[in-house]
Short mmCIF file of C-alpha atoms in Angstrom, two decimals:
data_model
loop_
_atom_site.label_atom_id
_atom_site.label_comp_id
_atom_site.label_asym_id
_atom_site.label_seq_id
_atom_site.Cartn_x
_atom_site.Cartn_y
_atom_site.Cartn_z
CA LEU A 1 99.22 142.90 98.80
CA ARG A 2 99.70 138.45 98.83
CA HIS A 3 96.22 137.33 98.72
CA HIS A 4 94.44 140.42 96.82
CA ASN A 5 93.69 141.03 100.55
CA LYS A 6 91.33 138.26 101.09
CA GLU A 7 94.04 135.57 102.26
CA PRO A 8 92.44 132.41 103.22
CA PRO A 9 93.11 130.95 107.15
CA GLN A 10 94.70 127.67 105.43
CA ILE A 11 96.88 129.58 103.58
CA GLU A 12 100.44 130.86 106.34
CA LYS A 13 103.36 132.56 106.06
CA ASN A 14 105.86 129.86 106.27
CA VAL A 15 108.75 131.12 109.07
CA ASP A 16 111.10 127.95 108.79
CA MET A 17 112.13 129.84 105.42
CA LYS A 18 113.69 132.93 105.98
CA TYR A 19 114.16 134.47 102.85
CA GLN A 20 112.74 137.20 100.98
CA THR A 21 112.15 137.73 97.34
CA GLY A 22 115.24 139.84 95.67
CA LEU A 23 117.87 137.34 96.62
CA SER A 24 119.97 136.46 94.01
CA GLY A 25 120.02 133.14 92.89
CA GLU A 26 123.83 132.23 94.44
CA ALA A 27 122.61 133.65 98.34
CA ILE A 28 119.50 131.47 97.90
CA SER A 29 121.45 128.26 96.61
CA GLY A 30 123.57 128.10 99.66
CA TYR A 31 120.50 128.67 101.91
CA LEU A 32 118.32 126.16 100.79
CA SER A 33 121.05 123.62 100.59
CA GLU A 34 121.52 124.24 104.77
CA VAL A 35 117.37 123.31 104.87
CA LEU A 36 116.09 121.04 101.99
CA PRO A 37 118.30 117.63 102.46
CA SER A 38 116.97 117.47 106.30
CA LYS A 39 113.47 117.32 104.60
CA ASN A 40 111.77 114.99 102.64
CA CYS A 41 109.89 116.49 100.05
CA VAL A 42 109.63 116.97 96.18
CA VAL A 43 111.25 120.34 94.75
CA ILE A 44 109.63 121.56 91.61
CA HIS A 45 111.93 123.82 89.83
CA ILE A 46 110.30 126.70 87.42
CA VAL A 47 111.15 127.95 84.48
CA ASP A 48 110.30 130.56 81.69
CA LEU A 49 110.43 129.08 78.45
CA SER A 50 110.07 132.37 76.97
CA ASP A 51 113.79 134.07 78.91
CA MET A 52 115.59 131.41 79.85
CA SER A 53 119.05 131.20 80.39
CA GLN A 54 121.65 129.82 82.74
CA ASP A 55 120.85 131.98 85.36
CA SER A 56 117.11 131.00 85.73
CA PHE A 57 118.61 127.34 86.88
CA ILE A 58 119.47 126.96 91.47
CA PRO A 59 123.72 126.51 91.07
CA ASN A 60 124.61 123.45 92.04
CA ILE A 61 120.61 122.16 92.03
CA THR A 62 122.21 118.00 93.36
CA LYS A 63 123.53 119.85 96.02
CA VAL A 64 121.43 122.14 97.57
CA VAL A 65 118.29 118.89 97.28
CA GLY A 66 120.29 116.16 98.90
CA THR A 67 118.45 113.29 98.05
CA ASN A 68 114.54 114.44 97.31
CA PRO A 69 113.65 114.20 94.19
CA VAL A 70 113.84 117.59 92.03
CA LEU A 71 111.67 118.17 88.86
CA PHE A 72 111.71 120.68 85.81
CA VAL A 73 108.67 122.43 84.40
CA GLY A 74 108.95 124.79 81.99
CA THR A 75 105.72 127.32 81.61
CA LYS A 76 104.38 130.45 79.58
CA VAL A 77 104.77 127.79 76.45
CA ASP A 78 101.51 129.80 75.60
CA LEU A 79 104.04 132.58 74.70
CA LEU A 80 105.91 130.69 72.80
CA PRO A 81 104.93 130.08 68.46
CA SER A 82 101.94 127.45 67.87
CA GLY A 83 105.16 125.79 66.18
CA TRP A 84 105.72 123.86 68.80
CA LYS A 85 105.68 120.48 69.29
CA LEU A 86 105.84 119.09 73.12
CA GLN A 87 108.21 116.10 72.61
CA ARG A 88 110.77 118.68 71.30
CA LEU A 89 110.50 120.79 73.92
CA LYS A 90 110.68 118.40 76.34
CA LEU A 91 113.30 116.96 75.04
CA TRP A 92 115.24 120.65 74.49
CA LEU A 93 114.66 121.76 77.95
CA GLN A 94 116.38 118.39 78.92
CA GLN A 95 119.73 118.65 77.34
CA HIS A 96 119.30 122.48 78.76
CA VAL A 97 119.03 121.83 82.18
CA LYS A 98 121.92 118.98 82.02
CA ASP A 99 123.98 121.57 80.35
CA TYR A 100 123.18 124.04 82.89
CA CYS A 101 122.59 122.03 85.99
CA GLY A 102 125.67 120.08 85.17
CA LEU A 103 123.48 117.36 85.88
CA LYS A 104 124.98 113.64 84.32
CA GLN A 105 121.28 112.44 83.78
CA LEU A 106 117.92 113.62 84.31
CA PRO A 107 114.68 111.33 83.32
CA LEU A 108 112.61 112.73 80.61
CA THR A 109 109.64 111.89 82.98
CA HIS A 110 111.31 114.65 85.58
CA VAL A 111 110.94 117.61 83.25
CA HIS A 112 107.20 118.83 82.29
CA ILE A 113 105.72 121.31 79.65
CA VAL A 114 102.98 123.45 81.11
CA SER A 115 100.66 126.87 80.40
CA ALA A 116 99.09 128.30 83.32
CA ARG A 117 97.39 130.51 81.38
CA SER A 118 95.42 127.50 80.07
CA GLY A 119 95.73 125.20 81.91
CA GLN A 120 97.89 122.96 79.46
CA ASN A 121 99.07 119.89 80.89
CA VAL A 122 98.84 120.95 84.00
CA LYS A 123 96.71 117.63 85.04
CA PRO A 124 99.46 115.21 83.51
CA THR A 125 101.94 117.66 85.37
CA MET A 126 100.11 117.35 88.56
CA LYS A 127 99.67 113.50 88.78
CA ASN A 128 103.56 113.66 88.11
CA ILE A 129 103.72 115.02 91.13
CA ASP A 130 101.56 113.04 92.89
CA VAL A 131 102.98 110.20 91.91
CA PHE A 132 106.75 111.44 93.62
CA ARG A 133 105.25 113.12 96.70
CA ASN A 134 103.54 110.10 98.31
CA GLY A 135 102.69 112.58 100.87
CA ARG A 136 105.63 114.90 101.43
CA ASP A 137 105.80 118.69 101.66
CA VAL A 138 106.61 120.14 98.07
CA TYR A 139 108.84 122.84 97.37
CA ILE A 140 108.19 125.35 94.15
CA ILE A 141 111.54 127.22 93.49
CA GLY A 142 112.82 129.52 90.60
CA PRO A 143 113.44 132.79 89.11
CA VAL A 144 111.16 135.51 90.14
CA ASN A 145 108.41 136.11 87.13
CA SER A 146 108.79 132.77 86.04
CA GLY A 147 105.14 131.52 86.76
CA LYS A 148 105.22 129.71 89.78
CA SER A 149 102.26 131.06 92.08
CA SER A 150 100.80 131.23 88.41
CA PHE A 151 101.25 127.43 87.94
CA ILE A 152 100.15 126.84 91.65
CA ASN A 153 96.99 128.77 90.99
CA SER A 154 96.44 126.23 87.43
CA ALA A 155 96.94 123.51 89.72
CA LEU A 156 94.53 124.23 92.27
CA ILE A 157 91.85 125.68 89.99
CA HIS A 158 92.16 122.46 86.67
CA VAL A 159 92.87 119.90 89.02
CA GLY A 160 93.21 120.25 93.11
CA ILE A 161 96.31 119.58 95.40
CA GLY A 162 96.37 116.86 97.60
CA GLY A 163 92.53 117.07 97.37
CA ILE A 164 92.23 120.70 98.38
CA LYS A 165 90.57 123.07 95.43
CA TYR A 166 90.16 126.45 95.46
CA ASP A 167 88.25 129.51 94.44
CA LYS A 168 90.11 131.65 92.07
CA LYS A 169 89.01 134.18 93.65
CA TYR A 170 91.37 132.90 96.69
CA GLY A 171 94.74 132.13 94.74
CA LEU A 172 97.91 134.11 95.16
CA THR A 173 98.73 137.09 94.39
CA THR A 174 100.53 136.84 90.26
CA SER A 175 101.72 140.00 88.01
CA ASN A 176 104.25 140.71 85.46
CA LEU A 177 106.29 142.63 87.60
CA PRO A 178 109.23 140.61 89.65
CA GLY A 179 108.73 140.01 93.31
CA THR A 180 105.47 139.84 93.75
CA THR A 181 105.46 136.69 96.40
CA LEU A 182 107.70 138.46 99.11
CA ASP A 183 108.43 135.86 100.95
CA ALA A 184 107.34 131.71 101.89
CA ILE A 185 104.06 130.44 101.89
CA SER A 186 102.76 126.92 102.90
CA MET A 187 99.75 125.84 102.06
CA PRO A 188 98.59 122.14 104.35
CA LEU A 189 97.42 119.20 101.94
CA LYS A 190 94.00 116.91 102.75
CA ALA A 191 96.68 114.06 101.87
CA GLY A 192 99.51 114.61 103.92
CA GLY A 193 102.61 117.51 103.85
CA HIS A 194 102.15 120.95 102.76
CA LEU A 195 102.96 123.06 99.71
CA HIS A 196 105.55 125.58 100.09
CA ASP A 197 106.24 128.34 97.38
CA THR A 198 109.24 130.27 98.19
CA PRO A 199 109.95 134.26 96.75
CA GLY A 200 112.24 134.28 93.20
CA PHE A 201 115.73 135.05 92.75
CA GLN A 202 116.83 137.51 90.46
CA VAL A 203 118.07 136.99 87.28
CA GLN A 204 120.96 138.87 85.56
CA ASN A 205 119.03 140.66 83.11
CA VAL A 206 117.65 143.96 82.04
CA LEU A 207 114.20 144.53 83.83
CA PRO A 208 115.22 145.77 86.90
CA SER A 209 116.18 148.97 85.65
CA LEU A 210 113.79 148.98 83.43
CA ILE A 211 110.15 150.95 85.03
CA THR A 212 106.58 150.07 84.30
CA PRO A 213 105.40 152.23 81.35
CA GLU A 214 109.09 150.31 79.54
CA ARG A 215 107.83 147.02 81.12
CA LYS A 216 104.56 146.48 79.78
CA LEU A 217 105.90 146.80 76.26
CA LEU A 218 108.54 143.83 76.96
CA ILE A 219 106.48 141.79 78.69
CA SER A 220 104.30 139.67 76.00
CA ARG A 221 101.06 139.22 76.87
CA LYS A 222 100.04 137.03 73.88
CA ALA A 223 101.53 134.24 71.40
CA ILE A 224 104.79 135.30 70.08
CA ARG A 225 104.96 136.42 66.51
CA PRO A 226 108.51 135.99 64.67
CA ARG A 227 109.49 138.60 62.42
CA ILE A 228 111.72 137.46 59.79
CA VAL A 229 114.45 139.19 57.91
CA TYR A 230 116.95 137.81 55.03
CA MET A 231 119.92 140.14 55.60
CA ARG A 232 123.18 140.48 54.69
CA GLU A 233 126.56 140.70 56.29
CA GLY A 234 127.54 144.51 56.55
CA LYS A 235 123.42 144.87 58.17
CA THR A 236 122.56 144.81 61.79
CA ILE A 237 118.43 144.17 63.74
CA LEU A 238 117.95 146.21 66.40
CA MET A 239 115.28 145.80 68.75
CA GLY A 240 114.32 148.63 70.66
CA GLY A 241 116.85 150.18 72.71
CA LEU A 242 118.18 147.35 74.04
CA ALA A 243 119.74 144.51 72.24
CA ARG A 244 121.88 144.28 68.75
CA LEU A 245 123.01 141.39 66.39
CA ASP A 246 125.58 142.16 63.44
CA TYR A 247 126.23 140.13 60.87
CA VAL A 248 129.98 140.64 60.66
CA ARG A 249 130.68 137.95 57.60
CA GLY A 250 128.58 135.38 56.13
CA PRO A 251 126.12 134.57 52.98
CA PRO A 252 122.91 136.10 53.41
CA LEU A 253 120.85 134.15 55.79
CA TYR A 254 117.31 134.27 56.92
CA PHE A 255 116.66 135.85 60.98
CA ALA A 256 113.95 135.39 63.01
CA VAL A 257 113.34 137.64 65.69
CA PHE A 258 111.37 136.51 68.75
CA GLY A 259 109.84 139.18 71.15
CA SER A 260 107.30 141.61 72.05
CA THR A 261 105.31 142.62 69.37
CA THR A 262 105.16 146.45 71.02
CA VAL A 263 109.37 146.37 71.03
CA ASP A 264 109.91 147.89 67.11
CA ILE A 265 112.70 146.15 65.58
CA HIS A 266 115.12 148.25 62.67
CA TYR A 267 117.25 147.44 60.07
CA THR A 268 120.16 148.87 59.45
CA SER A 269 123.54 149.05 58.31
CA LEU A 270 126.32 148.96 60.91
CA ASP A 271 127.12 152.83 60.87
CA GLY A 272 123.64 153.38 61.06
CA ALA A 273 123.45 151.37 63.94
CA ASP A 274 126.00 153.53 65.31
CA ARG A 275 124.58 156.52 64.28
CA MET A 276 121.25 155.63 65.91
CA LEU A 277 122.27 154.11 69.15
CA GLY A 278 123.92 157.79 69.77
CA THR A 279 121.61 159.89 68.85
CA LYS A 280 118.12 158.34 69.16
CA LEU A 281 118.56 156.12 72.24
CA GLY A 282 115.26 156.45 74.05
CA THR A 283 113.07 158.88 71.70
CA PHE A 284 113.19 156.68 68.35
CA LEU A 285 114.80 153.49 69.63
CA THR A 286 112.02 152.96 72.83
CA PRO A 287 112.75 150.88 75.58
CA PRO A 288 114.29 152.70 77.16
CA ILE A 289 111.89 155.62 76.85
CA LEU A 290 113.19 158.80 77.93
CA PHE A 291 110.75 160.93 79.23
CA SER A 292 110.52 164.66 78.89
CA GLU A 293 109.82 166.71 81.73
CA GLU A 294 106.29 166.63 82.48
CA GLU A 295 105.76 162.95 81.56
CA LEU A 296 108.93 162.53 84.38
CA LYS A 297 105.91 164.21 86.82
CA LYS A 298 103.55 161.78 86.40
CA GLU A 299 105.03 158.88 86.32
CA MET A 300 106.69 159.68 89.65
CA GLU A 301 102.94 161.23 90.62
CA ARG A 302 101.77 157.43 89.76
CA ALA A 303 104.36 155.89 91.53
CA ASP A 304 103.75 157.51 94.26
CA GLU A 305 100.16 156.52 94.75
CA TYR A 306 101.01 152.89 93.69
CA THR A 307 103.35 153.18 97.20
CA LYS A 308 100.81 154.47 99.12
CA LYS A 309 98.36 151.70 98.51
CA LEU A 310 100.73 148.95 98.40
CA TYR A 311 102.21 150.00 102.12
CA LYS A 312 98.36 150.60 102.93
CA PHE A 313 98.24 147.14 103.99
CA LEU A 314 101.94 146.15 105.81
CA PRO A 315 102.32 146.58 109.00
CA LYS A 316 104.02 149.31 110.19
CA SER A 317 107.37 148.09 111.42
CA GLU A 318 107.45 147.40 107.34
CA GLN A 319 106.27 150.60 105.68
CA PRO A 320 109.11 153.05 104.92
CA PRO A 321 109.46 155.45 106.85
CA GLN A 322 107.88 159.39 105.83
CA ALA A 323 110.23 161.80 104.80
CA THR A 324 110.84 165.40 106.82
CA GLU A 325 109.48 168.76 105.64
CA THR A 326 113.20 169.21 105.10
CA GLU A 327 114.49 166.41 103.41
CA SER A 328 110.99 167.10 101.05
CA VAL A 329 112.11 170.55 100.00
CA THR A 330 115.72 169.74 99.49
CA LYS A 331 114.69 167.05 97.20
CA ASP A 332 111.92 169.10 95.85
CA SER A 333 114.98 172.14 94.68
CA GLU A 334 117.39 168.64 93.90
CA ASP A 335 114.31 168.08 90.90
CA ASP A 336 114.24 171.52 89.83
CA ALA A 337 118.18 171.62 89.70
CA ASN A 338 118.04 168.34 87.26
CA ASP A 339 115.00 169.57 84.98
CA VAL A 340 115.70 170.24 81.36
CA ASP A 341 113.97 172.01 78.82
CA VAL A 342 113.85 170.13 75.22
CA ASP A 343 112.37 170.58 71.66
CA VAL A 344 111.36 168.53 69.32
CA ASP A 345 113.21 167.69 66.45
CA ASP A 346 111.27 166.07 63.53
CA ASP A 347 113.65 166.48 61.12
CA ILE A 348 115.31 162.78 61.73
CA ASP A 349 118.25 160.96 60.13
CA ASP A 350 118.58 157.65 60.85
CA GLY A 351 120.27 156.42 58.29
CA ILE A 352 117.47 153.82 57.30
CA ASP A 353 114.50 153.10 54.76
CA ALA A 354 111.31 155.18 56.17
CA GLU A 355 109.67 151.44 54.93
CA SER A 356 111.72 149.75 57.92
CA ARG A 357 110.04 152.03 60.31
CA TYR A 358 107.46 150.48 62.19
CA ASP A 359 104.52 153.04 63.50
CA LEU A 360 104.71 153.05 67.38
CA GLU A 361 100.55 153.84 67.03
CA LEU A 362 100.13 149.95 65.81
CA HIS A 363 101.47 147.85 69.03
CA ARG A 364 100.74 150.30 71.65
CA ASP A 365 97.92 150.77 73.61
CA GLY A 366 96.43 154.30 74.85
CA LYS A 367 97.95 154.73 77.47
CA ILE A 368 101.56 154.02 76.92
CA ASN A 369 101.36 155.34 73.14
CA ASP A 370 100.70 158.86 75.14
CA VAL A 371 103.56 158.55 76.90
CA VAL A 372 106.04 157.70 73.60
CA GLU A 373 104.24 159.97 71.66
CA SER A 374 105.32 162.76 74.56
CA VAL A 375 109.17 161.52 74.08
CA GLN A 376 110.73 164.04 72.94
CA GLU A 377 112.67 163.43 69.27
CA ASN A 378 116.17 164.38 69.88
CA TYR A 379 118.29 166.31 72.59
CA PRO A 380 119.51 169.45 71.16
CA SER A 381 123.63 169.25 71.93
CA GLU A 382 123.67 172.69 73.74
CA TYR A 383 121.70 170.81 76.76
CA ASP A 384 123.60 167.74 77.12
CA GLU A 385 126.64 169.19 79.18
CA GLY A 386 128.79 166.48 77.79
CA LYS A 387 126.07 163.58 79.25
CA THR A 388 124.93 160.27 77.36
CA LEU A 389 121.69 159.30 76.05
CA ILE A 390 122.03 156.28 78.63
CA ASP A 391 123.22 159.27 80.96
CA MET A 392 120.17 161.17 80.82
CA LEU A 393 118.09 158.09 80.83
CA ASN A 394 119.57 156.48 84.04
CA GLU A 395 118.46 160.31 85.46
CA GLN A 396 115.10 158.90 85.04
CA ARG A 397 115.07 155.55 86.65
CA PRO A 398 116.47 154.26 90.51
CA VAL A 399 117.72 151.26 89.30
CA PRO A 400 120.62 152.94 86.52
CA LEU A 401 121.29 151.10 83.28
CA PRO A 402 124.70 149.36 82.35
CA PRO A 403 126.66 152.09 81.24
CA GLU A 404 127.63 150.50 78.06
CA TYR A 405 126.67 148.07 75.79
CA GLU A 406 127.61 144.50 76.80
CA GLU A 407 129.00 142.96 73.34
CA THR A 408 130.15 139.07 72.73
CA THR A 409 131.62 137.74 69.28
CA PHE A 410 130.03 134.69 68.15
CA THR A 411 131.99 132.62 65.16
CA PHE A 412 130.87 129.71 63.60
CA GLU A 413 132.88 127.61 61.12
CA GLN A 414 130.22 126.90 58.72
CA GLY A 415 126.26 127.40 59.12
CA GLY A 416 122.77 124.94 59.35
CA GLU A 417 122.99 122.01 56.92
CA ASP A 418 120.07 123.68 55.15
CA PHE A 419 117.70 126.85 54.80
CA ASP A 420 114.86 125.50 56.61
CA CYS A 421 116.51 125.10 59.81
CA ALA A 422 117.62 126.81 62.89
CA PHE A 423 121.41 126.66 63.26
CA THR A 424 121.96 128.89 66.91
CA ASP A 425 119.30 131.30 68.51
CA PHE A 426 121.46 134.49 69.70
CA VAL A 427 119.13 135.13 73.22
CA TYR A 428 119.24 138.37 74.95
CA PRO A 429 118.18 137.92 78.58
CA GLY A 430 114.95 139.88 79.40
CA VAL A 431 114.59 140.55 75.63
CA GLY A 432 114.07 137.95 73.02
CA TRP A 433 116.45 136.10 71.10
CA ILE A 434 117.45 135.79 67.42
CA SER A 435 117.41 132.38 65.44
CA ALA A 436 119.58 132.28 62.71
CA THR A 437 118.77 129.49 59.23
CA GLY A 438 120.71 129.44 56.41
CA LYS A 439 123.13 127.04 54.55
CA SER A 440 126.70 127.95 54.75
CA GLN A 441 130.39 126.16 54.00
CA GLU A 442 131.77 129.79 55.56
CA LYS A 443 132.76 130.72 58.15
CA LEU A 444 130.03 133.36 59.87
CA VAL A 445 131.08 135.90 62.23
CA PHE A 446 128.81 138.34 64.13
CA ARG A 447 128.29 140.34 67.10
CA ALA A 448 125.86 140.65 69.37
CA SER A 449 125.38 143.11 72.21
CA GLY A 450 122.91 145.11 74.77
CA PHE A 451 122.46 145.81 78.09
CA SER A 452 121.69 141.97 78.96
CA LYS A 453 124.65 139.80 78.43
CA PRO A 454 123.75 138.16 75.10
CA PHE A 455 124.72 134.21 74.71
CA ILE A 456 123.91 131.49 72.50
CA ARG A 457 121.99 128.19 72.53
CA GLU A 458 120.37 125.42 70.25
CA PRO A 459 117.03 126.89 68.97
CA ILE A 460 114.34 126.50 70.84
CA MET A 461 111.87 127.08 67.65
CA PRO A 462 114.38 126.65 64.71
CA LEU A 463 111.82 125.63 61.61
CA GLU A 464 109.93 129.29 62.08
CA SER A 465 112.25 130.48 59.09
CA ASP A 466 111.45 127.70 56.96
CA ARG A 467 109.94 127.47 53.37
CA THR A 468 106.46 127.73 54.45
CA HIS A 469 106.22 130.24 56.74
CA ARG A 470 108.75 132.71 55.18
CA LYS A 471 106.14 132.33 51.91
CA THR A 472 102.53 132.48 54.57
CA ARG A 473 103.86 135.14 56.03
CA GLY A 474 106.31 136.91 53.75
CA TYR A 475 109.29 138.46 55.13
CA HIS A 476 111.38 141.18 55.78
CA LYS A 477 114.27 142.27 53.17
CA HIS A 478 116.64 144.82 54.35
CA GLY A 479 114.12 146.62 56.08
CA LYS A 480 111.47 145.84 53.34
CA LEU A 481 108.82 142.91 51.89
CA SER A 482 109.83 140.74 49.70
CA ASN A 483 109.35 138.06 47.53
CA TYR A 484 112.42 136.92 46.86
CA GLN A 485 113.07 133.89 45.34
CA TYR A 486 115.49 131.78 46.98
CA SER A 487 118.00 132.38 44.01
CA CYS A 488 121.54 132.81 45.93
CA GLU A 489 123.98 130.57 45.32
CA TYR A 490 123.47 128.84 48.65
CA GLU A 491 120.22 127.96 48.21
CA LYS A 492 121.12 125.73 44.69
CA GLU A 493 123.60 124.14 46.51
#
């Protein structure tokens, strides 16, 4: 599991780092604060630029590392739209690291932007790390699925670390599933010292509650292409069934939606959004996906098959206990009792125009499309028995979703200075973000909600809704393509 079942002799389990994946950032912060200050090392903190929040950083980082230098590396820059600029991104990351970690000073030489997949900026980053290292140990820390092992693999392949270069087939195991690195791994370096890859800590987002087909829809593998919408007050943007942004009060603005292209974006009214979330969550609004009885059984069979392959390579002491025959019979009886027969209702009244519906087949591959097509459009009321759609969704997953959306209201005394630069990002951890662009001297009110607690930040890609991009790409006006010529009074000022 750790090295594609081809573990080279140079890589070994770090017995000094006695923690495994699955811990919170605070728990790992307390543990590392007892270990790292007494060591002579360099700490590399990895963060995912496409999904960054305050939970992505180790709390009290200065107390954790002691007097050792810490460098911050933003990964997965290849997932951002092509308009990003290196210097602006470094300044943006520097400011947010200082705010989130409570640092008074952070030199720009301690901040790096890389792409582990393409190797972009990996070589200058490793040269800078070697300057700080000078024969000392290197510790790689960061949240789960932030690209720590991928960064190490990329450095070993493109540059080498400490005089060592590995072939790609002997790299550390990586995947789009969180928690792939089970425990700390050490790698001796010829120039002295060791390289330590540590398990990631958990962050507060919706990903742990999603199962594999839903994660495949949500996790981007290509550069994000923002979808632009021109929206007036009283309208709503829905990112599948996971996030929602209500525009409560203010003049017309442009919104750029950043997220996986396999997640459908819906534009509707406030009442229409309430009606859709109450009746179409998990069916028309996906992810999450409300599986039919047949598809749920197939998904459980896939999970059992994967689990058997997974534990095949682990010691017997780490394998889960086998269920007895009595327990199996009891489990089957419970499953039969929970089975619900449903009918398909093709008459969908969701409160939005037909043009605003995206065709699921345009965005999903064959396997995921088969799953989504098998999902029933609506559950008849006689089968609900007082259960909400979230209750039905939670019956099908090991880690339940929150019982309701977490809602936050954001108020701005005024908007941006023009219609070319965004003035804020509404961020939904694990899902994506929405940037707002527009000129206004009036008070603006937004209501953001989702299964992950939303927050606002300075925009990471502020120019994606400027005039050039709006004209070349077109944009959606209330769910329809429009050639609006910027004739509103706010544009004339």
